[in-house]
Coordinates of C-alpha atoms in Angstrom, one line a residue:
Chain A
M183 CA 1.2 -28.7 16.2
Y184 CA 1.3 -26.9 19.5
L185 CA -0.4 -23.5 19.6
P186 CA 0.7 -21.7 22.8
R187 CA -2.6 -20.3 23.9
H188 CA -5.0 -21.3 26.7
H189 CA -8.4 -22.8 26.0
I190 CA -7.3 -23.6 22.5
L191 CA -10.1 -26.1 21.9
T192 CA -12.7 -23.6 22.8
R193 CA -11.1 -21.0 20.6
L194 CA -10.9 -23.4 17.7
S195 CA -14.4 -24.8 17.9
P196 CA -15.8 -25.1 14.4
Y197 CA -19.1 -23.8 15.7
R198 CA -17.6 -20.6 17.0
R199 CA -18.8 -17.5 15.2
H200 CA -15.9 -16.0 13.5
F201 CA -16.9 -12.4 13.8
S202 CA -14.7 -11.0 16.6
H203 CA -16.4 -8.4 18.8
S204 CA -13.1 -7.2 20.1
A205 CA -13.0 -4.5 17.4
A206 CA -16.2 -3.1 18.7
A207 CA -14.4 -2.4 22.0
V208 CA -11.7 -0.3 20.4
L209 CA -11.1 2.8 22.5
R210 CA -11.6 6.2 21.1
P211 CA -9.1 8.8 22.3
P212 CA -10.3 12.2 23.2
G213 CA -10.2 14.5 20.2
P214 CA -12.4 15.8 17.5
E215 CA -16.0 14.7 17.5
P216 CA -16.8 11.9 15.0
L217 CA -18.1 13.3 11.7
T218 CA -21.8 13.2 11.3
Y219 CA -24.3 14.3 8.6
L220 CA -25.3 17.9 9.0
D221 CA -28.8 19.1 9.0
G222 CA -29.9 20.4 5.6
F223 CA -27.7 18.0 3.7
P224 CA -28.8 14.7 2.0
R225 CA -28.2 11.6 4.0
P226 CA -28.6 7.9 3.0
D227 CA -32.2 6.8 3.0
P228 CA -32.5 4.0 5.6
K229 CA -35.1 2.1 3.5
H230 CA -32.2 1.1 1.2
D231 CA -30.0 -0.1 4.1
E232 CA -29.1 -3.7 3.2
T233 CA -26.5 -6.2 4.1
I234 CA -24.8 -7.6 1.0
L235 CA -24.1 -11.3 1.4
A236 CA -20.9 -12.8 0.2
I237 CA -18.8 -15.9 0.3
P238 CA -15.0 -16.4 -0.1
R239 CA -14.0 -17.6 -3.5
A240 CA -11.0 -19.2 -5.2
D241 CA -8.4 -17.3 -7.1
S242 CA -9.4 -15.3 -10.1
G243 CA -9.5 -16.5 -13.6
K244 CA -11.8 -16.6 -16.6
N245 CA -13.0 -20.2 -15.9
I246 CA -13.7 -19.5 -12.3
S247 CA -15.6 -16.3 -13.1
A248 CA -17.7 -18.1 -15.7
K249 CA -18.5 -20.8 -13.2
E250 CA -19.5 -18.3 -10.6
R251 CA -21.8 -16.5 -13.0
R252 CA -23.5 -19.8 -14.1
A253 CA -24.2 -20.4 -10.4
G254 CA -25.9 -17.0 -10.1
R255 CA -23.0 -15.4 -8.3
L256 CA -20.8 -12.4 -9.2
P257 CA -17.0 -12.6 -8.8
S258 CA -16.0 -9.7 -6.7
I259 CA -13.1 -8.2 -4.8
V260 CA -12.9 -6.1 -1.7
F261 CA -9.9 -3.8 -1.9
E262 CA -8.0 -2.2 1.0
Q263 CA -8.1 1.5 1.6
E264 CA -6.8 3.6 -1.3
D265 CA -3.8 5.0 0.4
G266 CA -2.1 1.7 0.2
Q267 CA 0.6 2.8 2.7
H268 CA -0.3 0.4 5.3
G269 CA -0.6 -2.7 3.2
G270 CA -3.6 -5.0 3.6
N271 CA -4.7 -7.7 1.1
K272 CA -7.5 -7.7 -1.3
R273 CA -10.3 -10.1 -0.5
L274 CA -11.7 -12.5 -3.1
I275 CA -15.4 -13.0 -2.7
S276 CA -18.6 -13.8 -4.6
V277 CA -21.9 -12.0 -4.2
R278 CA -25.3 -12.9 -5.3
T279 CA -26.2 -11.6 -8.8
D280 CA -29.8 -11.1 -8.0
Q281 CA -29.1 -9.0 -4.9
I282 CA -26.7 -6.7 -6.7
R283 CA -29.1 -6.4 -9.7
K284 CA -31.9 -5.5 -7.4
L285 CA -29.8 -2.9 -5.6
V286 CA -28.6 -1.3 -8.8
N287 CA -32.1 -1.3 -10.2
H288 CA -33.6 0.3 -7.1
L289 CA -30.9 2.9 -6.5
G290 CA -29.5 3.6 -10.0
R291 CA -25.9 2.9 -10.8
S292 CA -24.5 6.2 -9.7
F293 CA -26.3 6.1 -6.4
F294 CA -25.2 2.5 -5.8
L295 CA -21.6 3.6 -6.2
S296 CA -21.9 6.4 -3.7
R297 CA -23.5 4.4 -0.9
L298 CA -22.0 2.3 1.9
F299 CA -23.1 -1.2 2.6
H300 CA -22.4 -3.8 5.2
L301 CA -20.9 -6.8 3.6
Q302 CA -21.4 -10.0 5.5
V303 CA -19.0 -12.7 4.5
R304 CA -20.2 -16.2 5.3
A305 CA -18.7 -19.6 4.8
H306 CA -21.7 -20.4 2.6
F307 CA -24.7 -18.3 1.6
D308 CA -27.0 -20.4 3.7
S309 CA -24.9 -20.5 6.8
E310 CA -26.3 -17.6 8.8
D311 CA -24.4 -18.4 12.0
D312 CA -21.0 -19.2 10.5
F313 CA -20.0 -15.9 9.1
V314 CA -16.4 -14.9 8.7
E315 CA -16.7 -11.1 9.1
T316 CA -18.9 -8.2 8.6
V317 CA -17.2 -5.2 7.0
R318 CA -18.4 -1.8 5.8
V319 CA -17.7 -1.3 2.1
L320 CA -18.2 1.2 -0.7
P321 CA -18.9 -0.1 -4.2
R322 CA -16.0 0.9 -6.3
A323 CA -17.1 -0.2 -9.7
I324 CA -19.7 -2.3 -11.4
H325 CA -19.7 -3.7 -14.9
L326 CA -23.0 -4.2 -16.6
K327 CA -23.5 -6.3 -19.7
A328 CA -24.4 -4.1 -22.7
G329 CA -28.0 -4.5 -23.8
T330 CA -29.3 -6.3 -20.8
D331 CA -27.6 -4.3 -18.0
A332 CA -27.0 -7.6 -16.2
P333 CA -24.2 -7.2 -13.7
L334 CA -21.0 -9.0 -14.7
N335 CA -18.8 -8.1 -11.7
V336 CA -18.6 -5.6 -8.9
T337 CA -15.7 -4.4 -6.8
F338 CA -15.8 -2.8 -3.3
I339 CA -13.4 -0.9 -1.1
R340 CA -13.2 -1.3 2.6
A341 CA -14.6 1.7 4.4
P342 CA -13.7 1.9 8.1
S343 CA -14.6 5.1 9.9
N344 CA -11.1 6.5 9.5
A345 CA -11.0 6.0 5.7
L346 CA -10.9 8.8 3.2
L347 CA -12.5 7.7 0.0
K348 CA -12.7 9.1 -3.5
V349 CA -16.4 9.1 -4.5
D350 CA -18.2 10.2 -7.6
V351 CA -21.2 11.8 -5.9
P352 CA -24.3 12.0 -8.1
L353 CA -26.1 15.3 -8.6
V354 CA -29.8 15.7 -8.2
F355 CA -31.3 18.8 -9.9
R356 CA -34.2 20.6 -8.3
G357 CA -36.2 23.7 -8.9
E358 CA -36.6 23.4 -12.7
D359 CA -40.3 24.4 -12.3
V360 CA -39.4 27.8 -10.9
S361 CA -36.2 28.6 -12.7
P362 CA -36.7 32.0 -14.4
G363 CA -34.6 30.9 -17.3
L364 CA -36.4 27.7 -17.9
K365 CA -39.7 29.5 -17.6
K366 CA -38.6 31.7 -20.5
G367 CA -38.2 28.6 -22.7
A368 CA -34.5 28.1 -22.3
S369 CA -33.1 24.6 -22.0
L370 CA -31.2 22.9 -19.3
N371 CA -27.7 21.8 -20.3
T372 CA -26.6 19.1 -17.8
I373 CA -22.8 19.1 -18.1
K374 CA -22.0 16.8 -15.2
R375 CA -24.0 14.2 -13.4
T376 CA -21.5 13.3 -10.7
V377 CA -18.7 15.2 -9.0
K378 CA -15.6 13.6 -7.4
Y379 CA -14.9 14.3 -3.7
L380 CA -12.5 13.0 -1.2
C381 CA -15.0 11.9 1.6
P382 CA -14.6 10.8 5.1
A383 CA -16.3 7.4 5.1
D384 CA -18.8 8.3 7.8
I385 CA -20.3 11.2 5.8
I386 CA -20.4 10.1 2.2
P387 CA -23.4 12.0 0.7
P388 CA -25.8 9.9 -1.2
Y389 CA -26.2 12.8 -3.7
I390 CA -25.8 16.5 -3.9
D391 CA -28.8 18.8 -4.3
V392 CA -28.3 21.3 -7.1
D393 CA -30.7 24.2 -6.8
L394 CA -31.8 25.6 -10.2
S395 CA -34.6 27.8 -8.8
E396 CA -32.8 31.1 -9.3
L397 CA -30.9 30.4 -12.6
D398 CA -31.7 32.6 -15.5
V399 CA -30.8 32.4 -19.1
G400 CA -27.1 32.2 -19.7
Q401 CA -26.3 31.5 -16.1
K402 CA -24.4 28.4 -14.9
L403 CA -23.4 26.6 -11.7
V404 CA -19.9 25.5 -11.2
M405 CA -18.5 22.8 -8.8
G406 CA -17.5 25.4 -6.4
D407 CA -21.1 26.5 -6.0
L408 CA -22.2 23.1 -4.7
K409 CA -23.3 22.9 -1.1
V410 CA -21.6 20.0 0.7
H411 CA -20.4 19.1 4.1
P412 CA -17.2 21.2 4.8
A413 CA -15.2 18.0 5.5
L414 CA -15.5 17.0 1.9
K415 CA -12.7 17.9 -0.4
L416 CA -13.5 18.6 -4.1
L417 CA -11.1 16.7 -6.4
Q418 CA -12.0 18.6 -9.5
S419 CA -11.7 22.3 -10.5
R420 CA -14.0 24.6 -8.6
D421 CA -14.6 26.5 -11.8
E422 CA -15.8 23.5 -13.8
A423 CA -19.4 23.9 -14.8
V424 CA -22.0 21.3 -13.9
V425 CA -25.1 22.8 -15.4
K426 CA -26.1 25.8 -17.5
I427 CA -29.3 27.4 -18.7
M428 CA -28.9 27.7 -22.4
G429 CA -30.7 30.5 -24.3
Q430 CA -32.8 29.6 -27.3
R431 CA -30.9 29.4 -30.6
V432 CA -31.3 32.3 -33.0
S433 CA -32.9 30.0 -35.6
E434 CA -35.6 29.0 -33.1
L435 CA -36.3 32.6 -32.2
Q436 CA -36.6 33.5 -35.9
K437 CA -39.0 30.6 -36.4
K438 CA -41.2 32.0 -33.6
K439 CA -41.3 35.5 -35.2
Chain B
T210 CA 18.1 -26.6 -4.2
V211 CA 18.7 -23.2 -2.8
F212 CA 15.6 -22.1 -1.0
G213 CA 14.0 -19.0 -2.4
D214 CA 15.4 -19.2 -5.9
G215 CA 12.0 -19.8 -7.3
S216 CA 12.2 -23.5 -7.9
D217 CA 11.1 -24.6 -4.4
L218 CA 8.0 -24.1 -2.3
I219 CA 9.2 -20.9 -0.6
G220 CA 10.0 -19.6 -4.0
Q221 CA 6.5 -20.3 -5.3
I222 CA 5.2 -18.1 -2.6
C223 CA 7.8 -15.3 -2.4
N224 CA 8.1 -14.8 -6.2
E225 CA 4.5 -13.7 -6.4
N226 CA 5.5 -10.2 -5.5
P227 CA 9.1 -9.0 -6.3
E228 CA 8.9 -6.1 -3.9
K229 CA 8.3 -8.5 -1.0
K230 CA 10.5 -11.3 -2.2
I231 CA 13.5 -10.7 0.0
E232 CA 11.6 -10.1 3.2
C233 CA 9.3 -13.0 2.4
T234 CA 12.2 -15.4 1.8
N235 CA 14.1 -14.3 4.9
I236 CA 11.2 -14.7 7.3
L237 CA 10.3 -18.1 5.9
R238 CA 13.8 -19.5 5.7
A239 CA 14.3 -18.6 9.4
D240 CA 11.6 -21.0 10.5
P241 CA 12.6 -24.7 10.6
T242 CA 9.0 -26.0 10.3
V243 CA 8.5 -24.0 7.2
L244 CA 11.8 -25.3 5.8
G245 CA 10.7 -28.8 6.6
A246 CA 7.4 -28.6 4.6
K247 CA 7.1 -31.1 1.9
N248 CA 4.0 -29.8 0.1
L249 CA 1.9 -26.7 -0.1
L250 CA -0.5 -27.8 2.5
Q251 CA 2.2 -28.4 5.0
L252 CA 3.8 -25.1 4.0
S253 CA 0.5 -23.2 4.6
E254 CA 0.1 -24.8 8.0
A255 CA 3.6 -23.9 8.9
I256 CA 3.2 -20.3 7.7
L257 CA 0.0 -19.9 9.7
N258 CA 1.6 -21.3 12.8
L259 CA 4.4 -18.9 12.3
A260 CA 2.0 -16.0 11.9
V261 CA 0.1 -17.0 15.1
N262 CA 3.3 -17.2 17.1
K263 CA 4.8 -13.9 15.9
T264 CA 1.5 -12.1 16.2
E265 CA 1.0 -13.4 19.8
K266 CA 4.4 -12.0 20.7
A267 CA 3.4 -8.7 19.1
E268 CA 0.2 -8.7 21.1
D269 CA 2.1 -9.3 24.3
F270 CA 4.5 -6.6 23.5
L271 CA 1.7 -4.1 22.8
K272 CA -0.2 -5.1 25.9
G273 CA 2.9 -4.5 27.9
L274 CA 3.4 -1.1 26.3
A275 CA -0.2 -0.2 26.8
N276 CA 0.1 -0.9 30.5
T277 CA 3.1 1.3 30.9
T278 CA 2.2 4.2 28.7
D279 CA -1.6 4.7 29.2
V280 CA -2.0 5.8 25.6
P281 CA -5.4 4.9 24.1
A282 CA -4.0 4.4 20.6
I283 CA -1.6 1.8 21.8
A284 CA -4.3 0.1 23.8
N285 CA -6.4 -0.1 20.7
C286 CA -3.4 -1.6 18.8
A287 CA -3.3 -4.4 21.4
L288 CA -7.0 -5.0 20.7
Y289 CA -6.4 -5.1 17.0
Y290 CA -3.7 -7.6 17.5
E291 CA -6.0 -9.8 19.6
N292 CA -8.2 -9.8 16.5
A293 CA -5.2 -10.6 14.2
V294 CA -4.2 -13.6 16.4
E295 CA -7.8 -14.9 16.3
R296 CA -8.0 -14.6 12.5
F297 CA -4.8 -16.4 11.9
M298 CA -5.8 -19.1 14.3
N299 CA -9.2 -19.4 12.7
S300 CA -7.6 -19.5 9.3
L301 CA -5.4 -22.4 10.5
Q302 CA -8.5 -24.2 11.9
K303 CA -10.3 -23.8 8.6
L304 CA -7.2 -25.0 6.7
K305 CA -7.2 -28.2 8.7
C306 CA -10.9 -28.6 8.0
Q307 CA -10.1 -28.2 4.3
D308 CA -12.3 -25.1 4.1
L309 CA -9.7 -23.6 1.9
K310 CA -11.6 -20.5 0.7
V311 CA -12.4 -19.4 4.1
A312 CA -8.9 -20.1 5.3
N313 CA -7.6 -17.9 2.5
Y314 CA -10.0 -15.1 3.3
L315 CA -9.2 -15.1 7.0
A316 CA -5.5 -14.9 6.2
A317 CA -6.2 -11.9 4.0
I318 CA -8.2 -10.0 6.5
A319 CA -5.8 -10.6 9.4
G320 CA -3.7 -7.9 7.6
D321 CA -6.4 -5.4 8.4
E322 CA -5.5 -5.3 12.1
P323 CA -1.9 -4.0 11.7
S324 CA -3.2 -1.6 9.1
S325 CA -5.8 -0.3 11.6
C326 CA -3.1 -0.1 14.2
E327 CA -0.9 2.0 12.0
T328 CA -3.8 4.3 11.1
E329 CA -4.6 4.7 14.7
L330 CA -1.1 5.7 15.6
S331 CA -1.0 8.2 12.7
A332 CA -4.2 9.8 13.8
A333 CA -2.8 10.2 17.3
H334 CA 0.5 11.6 15.9
I335 CA 2.4 8.8 17.5
V336 CA 5.7 7.6 16.0
N337 CA 6.9 4.4 17.4
H338 CA 9.3 2.5 15.2
A339 CA 9.0 -0.7 17.2
I340 CA 5.2 -0.9 16.7
S341 CA 5.6 0.1 13.1
A342 CA 8.0 -2.8 12.7
V343 CA 5.7 -5.4 14.1
N344 CA 2.9 -3.9 12.0
H345 CA 5.0 -4.3 8.9
Q346 CA 5.9 -7.9 9.8
T347 CA 2.3 -8.8 10.6
S348 CA 1.1 -7.3 7.3
L349 CA 3.8 -9.3 5.5
L350 CA 2.8 -12.5 7.3
S351 CA -0.8 -11.9 6.3
Y352 CA 0.2 -11.5 2.7
I353 CA 2.4 -14.6 2.7
A354 CA -0.4 -16.7 4.3
F355 CA -2.9 -15.3 1.9
V356 CA -0.7 -16.3 -1.1
A357 CA 0.1 -19.7 0.3
T358 CA -3.4 -20.7 1.1
G359 CA -4.6 -19.2 -2.2
K360 CA -2.5 -21.8 -4.0
L361 CA -4.4 -24.6 -2.4
S362 CA -7.9 -23.5 -3.6

C-alpha cells in the first residue's frame, strides 16, 4: 500500500526508536507559571524515583491474566484522564510483579498510590532500545492477595502536566512526643489516614504533614486544617475530622484513684 | 450482507461500542479499501492506512492554520498531530511485522494526541470547531484501530 509520506523507509525502519521527541518540543504559551512544589511542603523523595517497565499485552480475560501471573507479570491497564471528555483509549500492559512488589513494600500502599512514576513501555522487557513510549502515570489501584500481600493487578492513570487527578493523599502524623494531650496520657484517635484532593499532576503531594504538637485533650484536627498547596482542591468536607486527642475513660481514671 | 449490521467485519468492530457505532460504520463504509477487506488482518491494515491518511490531512490543515494565525496552541496541535501520524504509521509497521500487541498499543496511544490538542485549546480558551472536528475524528480512528488490532492478538 502506498503511504504518501517522504522518506517512508527511514520512518518505518524496525530499528527506529518509537518514542517521539516531537512532544518534547511542544510550545508553551505565555501565561501562568507552571505549578511547582512550594517550600515547606512535602515533595517526592528522589531516592524512590523509578521507571516502571511494561510491555503491551493482549486483550483481557481470566486465562490471559493467569498466564501473565505465572510468567511473573501483572496484568495492568493505563487509563486516560479522568474527565473522559476528550476520549482516548485505555492501554493494556503487563508490568513485572517483582518490581511492583518491591515498590509497594518500600513505599507502603498508600504512598505508592499517591506518587507519579515514569512508565516505559517496551516491545519486550529485554529490549532496551525498542521502546514504544514513556508516559507519566499515577497508580490508580492495586489489588493485593489476602494473606501474602502479593500483588494481583495494578492500574494506572495517565498524568500529563495539564491533568487534574483525584488522589487519596496519605497523612503523616508528627509531634506526638510534645503533644500536651498525649503527655497527659490521653490517646490518639486516628480517624483518617488519607484525604482526597483534586491535584494538578505536577504537584501531587507524597503525603501531608499533620502537626499534633499543640493538640490538647479533646481537641481535634479537621480536613480544613491541613496545610497543602493552595492549588489543591479538597474533595471531602472541610469539617470532617482526621485525628482527635481522646481523654482517658472514666473507668480508667477511677482505676488510677 | 449489509455492512455494519453486525454480521460482517465492520460490524465486528463497530458493535463493540454502541455509542460509536454509527460514526464508526459511516467512516469505515466510506473507504473502498476497508470495504474490500476479506479478513481481520486486511481490515486492520486498511483502517490504519485510513487513519494515516486522514491524520496527515489534519496535520497539514493544522500546520497551515498555525502559519496564518501565529497561535502557540494551534502550533502545538500541529506537533501533536505529527506524533499521531507517526504512531499510526508505526502501528501499521508493527502490524505488518506481526507484532500485534505493540501495534495495538500504538493504535491506542495515537488517540492521546488529539486529546492533548483539545486540552491545549481549552486551556488557551480557543474554540475552533474545525479543529475539534478533526480531533474527534482522529480519536475515533484511534479507537477503531485499537479495537480492530485488538481482535488479532
